[in-house]
Amino acid sequence: ANLRWLYTVYQLMNCRLLRFFKYYAHASHLVHHLRHSLVHVTHRQLYRSLECFALCLVNLQHDVGFLQALMNPAYHGVPLTPHPSALGAIRYSKPKDAWFECAMLARNAAVVIARIETMRGLGDVPGLELDECLDSLAPQPQLWAPAVLRYLPRAVRAYYTRRTPQPSARVSPASVRQLIGARPEHAALLRPGDAAAESALAAFYAAPERQALFLCVVWVLHERQTPPPMAVVRRVLLTFPPLQMSSHTSTLLDFIVACETERGTAEPASATMQLLNDFMFRFQLVHHEHVVFALTRGEHDLRTDRMRLLLTRYVLLESPQFSERLDEWHRLDFQG
């Protein structure tokens, strides 16, 4: 009952009450409570509502209060009580742990901070350092394409220019094909019903460094016309931390682009777009918002990357299942 109540509350915040948080005095400090929930929640559907709410709530931030909340130790894991202005002078310090383990939320927060810096600056907030705010967002600094950096304010651009962030891990089609053939654990994906093989598969992908490969393996098996049993695939995916699913989806989309490039085509094949559509809506292995993030996360310049640009166009404009869901949302006529 408590879980259903929480889910209902977050659904109301996402759909009915979101517009009111733009001018709510404590909105920026809700991030503290969301971080705790995002890390500790285990129910996947509840986590997805939390992640969507955190994404929308951070997007609404337009004032320096958001940065003050990030760097205010008085609100680090403590229940929210008075408005921060009633606390007097604040000593800002970088938190011990990164705010967002989810790559999508971390990049979104970086863009919001850049917008706040552009709109009003931080010169009238003594003791608040922009570099420390950006440092606190993610365990590692994000990589941005040079074309994206040009649109960031000077201080934010200088921060990322001084760092040497590592690009996202690339998975080659040849390495995935070799992995499928070399590891006997994948027998569970080819011969369903073998409980021992399923246990071995789950144990193999329990290692965090291998989890990003799993969706690529499933993609290759579908392309070979040997689709694995979805029940086995879902049981393995349920063992992955939900915080990492946006990163795993980014790995999958980079892998799809690599497969299309290997074939020597300038545009993604219709079968590729249909399979991506199935992954999102028929099988529901990846979320639509994670796919959009993976294609537009700022690591690539879509103006010079035709493959990613066409995939983005398909996901947002041409996908029939997404169009049906958008039409249904318009039919419900939610105000706000």
GROMACS .gro file of C-alpha atoms in nm:
model
  336
    1ALA     CA    1   0.000   0.000   0.000
    2ASN     CA    2   0.286   0.238   0.081
    3LEU     CA    3   0.446   0.167  -0.257
    4ARG     CA    4   0.120   0.237  -0.442
    5TRP     CA    5   0.081   0.561  -0.247
    6LEU     CA    6   0.432   0.677  -0.338
    7TYR     CA    7   0.381   0.587  -0.702
    8THR     CA    8   0.055   0.785  -0.711
    9VAL     CA    9   0.221   1.089  -0.550
   10TYR     CA   10   0.508   1.093  -0.800
   11GLN     CA   11   0.267   1.048  -1.091
   12LEU     CA   12   0.070   1.350  -0.968
   13MET     CA   13   0.391   1.552  -0.937
   14ASN     CA   14   0.495   1.457  -1.290
   15CYS     CA   15   0.163   1.525  -1.460
   16ARG     CA   16  -0.061   1.756  -1.258
   17LEU     CA   17   0.158   1.954  -1.021
   18LEU     CA   18   0.483   1.997  -1.212
   19ARG     CA   19   0.416   2.352  -1.331
   20PHE     CA   20   0.378   2.476  -0.972
   21PHE     CA   21   0.731   2.366  -0.879
   22LYS     CA   22   0.882   2.635  -1.102
   23TYR     CA   23   0.798   2.903  -0.845
   24TYR     CA   24   0.790   2.688  -0.530
   25ALA     CA   25   1.045   2.818  -0.276
   26HIS     CA   26   1.172   2.471  -0.180
   27ALA     CA   27   1.177   2.320  -0.532
   28SER     CA   28   1.556   2.322  -0.566
   29HIS     CA   29   1.595   2.149  -0.229
   30LEU     CA   30   1.368   1.864  -0.332
   31VAL     CA   31   1.671   1.740  -0.525
   32HIS     CA   32   1.823   1.629  -0.193
   33HIS     CA   33   1.530   1.401  -0.121
   34LEU     CA   34   1.516   1.277  -0.478
   35ARG     CA   35   1.883   1.177  -0.470
   36HIS     CA   36   1.826   0.959  -0.164
   37SER     CA   37   1.522   0.797  -0.328
   38LEU     CA   38   1.692   0.745  -0.664
   39VAL     CA   39   1.982   0.561  -0.501
   40HIS     CA   40   1.779   0.339  -0.268
   41VAL     CA   41   1.453   0.261  -0.448
   42THR     CA   42   1.441  -0.095  -0.586
   43HIS     CA   43   1.100  -0.099  -0.756
   44ARG     CA   44   1.157  -0.036  -1.127
   45GLN     CA   45   0.830   0.138  -1.205
   46LEU     CA   46   0.864   0.366  -0.905
   47TYR     CA   47   1.224   0.442  -1.001
   48ARG     CA   48   1.115   0.541  -1.351
   49SER     CA   49   0.861   0.786  -1.210
   50LEU     CA   50   1.128   0.926  -0.978
   51GLU     CA   51   1.377   0.964  -1.262
   52CYS     CA   52   1.123   1.145  -1.482
   53PHE     CA   53   1.028   1.374  -1.195
   54ALA     CA   54   1.393   1.452  -1.118
   55LEU     CA   55   1.455   1.527  -1.487
   56CYS     CA   56   1.159   1.765  -1.508
   57LEU     CA   57   1.223   1.926  -1.169
   58VAL     CA   58   1.588   2.006  -1.250
   59ASN     CA   59   1.484   2.140  -1.591
   60LEU     CA   60   1.256   2.388  -1.416
   61GLN     CA   61   1.540   2.542  -1.215
   62HIS     CA   62   1.619   2.895  -1.326
   63ASP     CA   63   1.782   3.059  -1.024
   64VAL     CA   64   2.104   3.030  -0.827
   65GLY     CA   65   1.911   2.857  -0.546
   66PHE     CA   66   1.959   2.531  -0.734
   67LEU     CA   67   2.338   2.562  -0.717
   68GLN     CA   68   2.318   2.664  -0.351
   69ALA     CA   69   2.118   2.349  -0.282
   70LEU     CA   70   2.382   2.134  -0.453
   71MET     CA   71   2.661   2.279  -0.239
   72ASN     CA   72   2.478   2.328   0.091
   73PRO     CA   73   2.592   2.067   0.346
   74ALA     CA   74   2.305   2.159   0.579
   75TYR     CA   75   2.068   1.981   0.340
   76HIS     CA   76   2.288   1.677   0.271
   77GLY     CA   77   2.070   1.383   0.368
   78VAL     CA   78   1.873   1.579   0.633
   79PRO     CA   79   1.493   1.627   0.628
   80LEU     CA   80   1.386   1.957   0.478
   81THR     CA   81   1.269   2.211   0.740
   82PRO     CA   82   1.299   2.592   0.702
   83HIS     CA   83   1.370   2.792   0.390
   84PRO     CA   84   1.749   2.818   0.336
   85SER     CA   85   1.741   3.197   0.369
   86ALA     CA   86   1.648   3.151   0.736
   87LEU     CA   87   1.969   2.963   0.807
   88GLY     CA   88   2.195   3.268   0.785
   89ALA     CA   89   2.543   3.247   0.634
   90ILE     CA   90   2.611   2.920   0.454
   91ARG     CA   91   2.950   2.753   0.407
   92TYR     CA   92   2.940   2.577   0.074
   93SER     CA   93   3.127   2.252   0.027
   94LYS     CA   94   3.131   1.980  -0.236
   95PRO     CA   95   2.941   1.668  -0.126
   96LYS     CA   96   3.131   1.344  -0.071
   97ASP     CA   97   2.929   1.154  -0.331
   98ALA     CA   98   2.822   1.264  -0.677
   99TRP     CA   99   2.470   1.393  -0.701
  100PHE     CA  100   2.364   1.181  -0.997
  101GLU     CA  101   2.484   0.831  -1.081
  102CYS     CA  102   2.240   0.839  -1.373
  103ALA     CA  103   2.421   0.984  -1.676
  104MET     CA  104   2.104   1.138  -1.816
  105LEU     CA  105   2.030   1.331  -1.496
  106ALA     CA  106   2.393   1.444  -1.460
  107ARG     CA  107   2.412   1.584  -1.814
  108ASN     CA  108   2.074   1.748  -1.777
  109ALA     CA  109   2.188   1.921  -1.457
  110ALA     CA  110   2.506   2.042  -1.630
  111VAL     CA  111   2.296   2.207  -1.903
  112VAL     CA  112   2.071   2.369  -1.641
  113ILE     CA  113   2.374   2.510  -1.456
  114ALA     CA  114   2.504   2.650  -1.786
  115ARG     CA  115   2.167   2.815  -1.843
  116ILE     CA  116   2.165   2.972  -1.495
  117GLU     CA  117   2.521   3.099  -1.547
  118THR     CA  118   2.416   3.253  -1.878
  119MET     CA  119   2.100   3.416  -1.744
  120ARG     CA  120   2.225   3.569  -1.417
  121GLY     CA  121   2.581   3.461  -1.330
  122LEU     CA  122   2.716   3.376  -0.984
  123GLY     CA  123   2.909   3.692  -0.899
  124ASP     CA  124   2.666   3.799  -0.627
  125VAL     CA  125   2.687   3.467  -0.437
  126PRO     CA  126   3.007   3.475  -0.227
  127GLY     CA  127   3.169   3.141  -0.161
  128LEU     CA  128   2.989   2.951  -0.437
  129GLU     CA  129   3.234   2.802  -0.690
  130LEU     CA  130   3.103   2.698  -1.031
  131ASP     CA  131   3.375   2.433  -1.076
  132GLU     CA  132   3.276   2.262  -0.751
  133CYS     CA  133   2.910   2.263  -0.855
  134LEU     CA  134   2.996   2.092  -1.184
  135ASP     CA  135   3.236   1.854  -1.008
  136SER     CA  136   2.957   1.740  -0.776
  137LEU     CA  137   2.718   1.632  -1.052
  138ALA     CA  138   2.875   1.303  -1.163
  139PRO     CA  139   3.158   1.069  -1.061
  140GLN     CA  140   3.346   1.167  -1.380
  141PRO     CA  141   3.325   1.485  -1.593
  142GLN     CA  142   3.121   1.444  -1.908
  143LEU     CA  143   3.258   1.466  -2.260
  144TRP     CA  144   3.096   1.728  -2.482
  145ALA     CA  145   3.139   1.773  -2.855
  146PRO     CA  146   3.327   2.092  -2.957
  147ALA     CA  147   3.014   2.216  -3.135
  148VAL     CA  148   2.818   2.185  -2.810
  149LEU     CA  149   3.089   2.354  -2.602
  150ARG     CA  150   3.067   2.662  -2.823
  151TYR     CA  151   2.713   2.724  -2.699
  152LEU     CA  152   2.802   2.695  -2.329
  153PRO     CA  153   2.893   3.006  -2.126
  154ARG     CA  154   3.261   3.084  -2.098
  155ALA     CA  155   3.305   2.964  -1.738
  156VAL     CA  156   3.135   2.629  -1.804
  157ARG     CA  157   3.324   2.583  -2.130
  158ALA     CA  158   3.653   2.655  -1.951
  159TYR     CA  159   3.570   2.393  -1.686
  160TYR     CA  160   3.521   2.116  -1.945
  161THR     CA  161   3.817   2.233  -2.152
  162ARG     CA  162   4.051   2.197  -1.853
  163ARG     CA  163   3.934   1.841  -1.789
  164THR     CA  164   4.015   1.541  -2.004
  165PRO     CA  165   3.698   1.332  -1.977
  166GLN     CA  166   3.699   0.985  -2.123
  167PRO     CA  167   3.460   0.917  -2.415
  168SER     CA  168   3.184   0.664  -2.365
  169ALA     CA  169   3.295   0.304  -2.405
  170ARG     CA  170   3.262   0.187  -2.765
  171VAL     CA  171   3.155  -0.169  -2.838
  172SER     CA  172   3.246  -0.303  -3.182
  173PRO     CA  173   3.014  -0.543  -3.367
  174ALA     CA  174   3.300  -0.792  -3.408
  175SER     CA  175   3.365  -0.805  -3.033
  176VAL     CA  176   2.997  -0.878  -2.958
  177ARG     CA  177   2.982  -1.154  -3.218
  178GLN     CA  178   3.299  -1.303  -3.072
  179LEU     CA  179   3.155  -1.280  -2.720
  180ILE     CA  180   2.841  -1.470  -2.819
  181GLY     CA  181   3.043  -1.751  -2.972
  182ALA     CA  182   3.312  -1.769  -2.706
  183ARG     CA  183   3.104  -1.772  -2.389
  184PRO     CA  184   2.889  -2.082  -2.320
  185GLU     CA  185   2.670  -1.880  -2.083
  186HIS     CA  186   2.477  -1.747  -2.383
  187ALA     CA  187   2.322  -2.089  -2.435
  188ALA     CA  188   2.033  -1.967  -2.218
  189LEU     CA  189   1.950  -1.714  -2.491
  190LEU     CA  190   1.957  -1.980  -2.762
  191ARG     CA  191   1.805  -2.280  -2.579
  192PRO     CA  192   1.529  -2.158  -2.346
  193GLY     CA  193   1.419  -2.366  -2.052
  194ASP     CA  194   1.765  -2.459  -1.921
  195ALA     CA  195   1.766  -2.334  -1.561
  196ALA     CA  196   2.138  -2.399  -1.513
  197ALA     CA  197   2.222  -2.200  -1.827
  198GLU     CA  198   2.003  -1.911  -1.709
  199SER     CA  199   2.180  -1.903  -1.374
  200ALA     CA  200   2.519  -1.904  -1.548
  201LEU     CA  201   2.407  -1.619  -1.776
  202ALA     CA  202   2.288  -1.408  -1.483
  203ALA     CA  203   2.615  -1.473  -1.297
  204PHE     CA  204   2.822  -1.376  -1.602
  205TYR     CA  205   2.643  -1.042  -1.641
  206ALA     CA  206   2.646  -0.970  -1.269
  207ALA     CA  207   2.985  -0.803  -1.324
  208PRO     CA  208   2.921  -0.428  -1.378
  209GLU     CA  209   3.177  -0.401  -1.659
  210ARG     CA  210   2.985  -0.660  -1.867
  211GLN     CA  211   2.635  -0.525  -1.822
  212ALA     CA  212   2.665  -0.264  -2.096
  213LEU     CA  213   2.726  -0.548  -2.345
  214PHE     CA  214   2.405  -0.737  -2.275
  215LEU     CA  215   2.168  -0.522  -2.481
  216CYS     CA  216   2.416  -0.535  -2.770
  217VAL     CA  217   2.416  -0.917  -2.748
  218VAL     CA  218   2.035  -0.923  -2.757
  219TRP     CA  219   2.039  -0.685  -3.056
  220VAL     CA  220   2.277  -0.910  -3.254
  221LEU     CA  221   2.066  -1.219  -3.182
  222HIS     CA  222   1.759  -1.039  -3.316
  223GLU     CA  223   1.946  -0.934  -3.627
  224ARG     CA  224   2.044  -1.300  -3.680
  225GLN     CA  225   1.675  -1.394  -3.670
  226THR     CA  226   1.735  -1.597  -3.354
  227PRO     CA  227   1.548  -1.383  -3.100
  228PRO     CA  228   1.618  -1.484  -2.740
  229PRO     CA  229   1.330  -1.559  -2.499
  230MET     CA  230   1.214  -1.227  -2.355
  231ALA     CA  231   1.148  -1.380  -2.013
  232VAL     CA  232   1.518  -1.467  -1.979
  233VAL     CA  233   1.630  -1.129  -2.111
  234ARG     CA  234   1.407  -0.943  -1.865
  235ARG     CA  235   1.523  -1.153  -1.570
  236VAL     CA  236   1.883  -1.059  -1.648
  237LEU     CA  237   1.799  -0.690  -1.701
  238LEU     CA  238   1.619  -0.677  -1.366
  239THR     CA  239   1.951  -0.750  -1.195
  240PHE     CA  240   2.109  -0.435  -1.343
  241PRO     CA  241   2.103  -0.114  -1.135
  242PRO     CA  242   1.829   0.112  -1.277
  243LEU     CA  243   2.063   0.411  -1.232
  244GLN     CA  244   2.285   0.273  -1.510
  245MET     CA  245   2.018   0.199  -1.770
  246SER     CA  246   2.056   0.534  -1.948
  247SER     CA  247   2.429   0.462  -1.987
  248HIS     CA  248   2.359   0.108  -2.112
  249THR     CA  249   2.111   0.249  -2.363
  250SER     CA  250   2.377   0.494  -2.484
  251THR     CA  251   2.614   0.201  -2.537
  252LEU     CA  252   2.343   0.021  -2.736
  253LEU     CA  253   2.274   0.322  -2.962
  254ASP     CA  254   2.646   0.372  -3.026
  255PHE     CA  255   2.663   0.003  -3.110
  256ILE     CA  256   2.371   0.033  -3.354
  257VAL     CA  257   2.542   0.324  -3.530
  258ALA     CA  258   2.864   0.120  -3.549
  259CYS     CA  259   2.673  -0.173  -3.705
  260GLU     CA  260   2.516   0.050  -3.967
  261THR     CA  261   2.851   0.215  -4.042
  262GLU     CA  262   3.013  -0.128  -4.079
  263ARG     CA  263   2.759  -0.214  -4.348
  264GLY     CA  264   2.863   0.097  -4.541
  265THR     CA  265   2.519   0.255  -4.551
  266ALA     CA  266   2.461   0.628  -4.523
  267GLU     CA  267   2.121   0.586  -4.360
  268PRO     CA  268   1.986   0.338  -4.106
  269ALA     CA  269   1.801   0.049  -4.266
  270SER     CA  270   1.425   0.025  -4.220
  271ALA     CA  271   1.475  -0.309  -4.041
  272THR     CA  272   1.709  -0.137  -3.794
  273MET     CA  273   1.455   0.134  -3.715
  274GLN     CA  274   1.179  -0.125  -3.677
  275LEU     CA  275   1.393  -0.331  -3.439
  276LEU     CA  276   1.474  -0.019  -3.235
  277ASN     CA  277   1.103   0.054  -3.221
  278ASP     CA  278   1.042  -0.301  -3.094
  279PHE     CA  279   1.309  -0.261  -2.826
  280MET     CA  280   1.131   0.052  -2.700
  281PHE     CA  281   0.762  -0.035  -2.728
  282ARG     CA  282   0.705  -0.402  -2.808
  283PHE     CA  283   0.965  -0.562  -2.582
  284GLN     CA  284   1.012  -0.255  -2.357
  285LEU     CA  285   1.379  -0.335  -2.298
  286VAL     CA  286   1.480   0.033  -2.315
  287HIS     CA  287   1.287   0.352  -2.240
  288HIS     CA  288   1.205   0.606  -2.507
  289GLU     CA  289   1.352   0.894  -2.307
  290HIS     CA  290   1.680   0.702  -2.264
  291VAL     CA  291   1.700   0.646  -2.640
  292VAL     CA  292   1.643   1.017  -2.707
  293PHE     CA  293   1.910   1.100  -2.449
  294ALA     CA  294   2.155   0.851  -2.603
  295LEU     CA  295   2.120   1.014  -2.944
  296THR     CA  296   2.125   1.379  -2.828
  297ARG     CA  297   2.341   1.367  -2.514
  298GLY     CA  298   2.591   1.623  -2.646
  299GLU     CA  299   2.880   1.390  -2.714
  300HIS     CA  300   2.824   1.406  -3.092
  301ASP     CA  301   2.738   1.685  -3.332
  302LEU     CA  302   2.414   1.578  -3.500
  303ARG     CA  303   2.468   1.830  -3.779
  304THR     CA  304   2.762   1.625  -3.907
  305ASP     CA  305   2.639   1.282  -3.795
  306ARG     CA  306   2.366   1.190  -4.041
  307MET     CA  307   2.312   0.841  -3.896
  308ARG     CA  308   2.229   0.970  -3.547
  309LEU     CA  309   2.025   1.256  -3.691
  310LEU     CA  310   1.801   1.018  -3.888
  311LEU     CA  311   1.762   0.787  -3.589
  312THR     CA  312   1.660   1.087  -3.377
  313ARG     CA  313   1.409   1.193  -3.640
  314TYR     CA  314   1.260   0.843  -3.645
  315VAL     CA  315   1.239   0.814  -3.265
  316LEU     CA  316   1.073   1.155  -3.220
  317LEU     CA  317   0.865   1.198  -3.537
  318GLU     CA  318   0.822   0.877  -3.735
  319SER     CA  319   0.785   0.599  -3.479
  320PRO     CA  320   0.422   0.479  -3.510
  321GLN     CA  321   0.399   0.359  -3.148
  322PHE     CA  322   0.531   0.688  -3.011
  323SER     CA  323   0.284   0.880  -3.229
  324GLU     CA  324  -0.002   0.668  -3.092
  325ARG     CA  325   0.105   0.738  -2.733
  326LEU     CA  326   0.139   1.110  -2.804
  327ASP     CA  327  -0.209   1.120  -2.958
  328GLU     CA  328  -0.351   0.943  -2.652
  329TRP     CA  329  -0.181   1.195  -2.422
  330HIS     CA  330  -0.335   1.481  -2.619
  331ARG     CA  331  -0.673   1.309  -2.599
  332LEU     CA  332  -0.651   1.300  -2.217
  333ASP     CA  333  -0.610   1.680  -2.229
  334PHE     CA  334  -0.403   1.725  -1.912
  335GLN     CA  335  -0.394   2.090  -1.813
  336GLY     CA  336  -0.027   2.183  -1.759
   0.00000   0.00000   0.00000
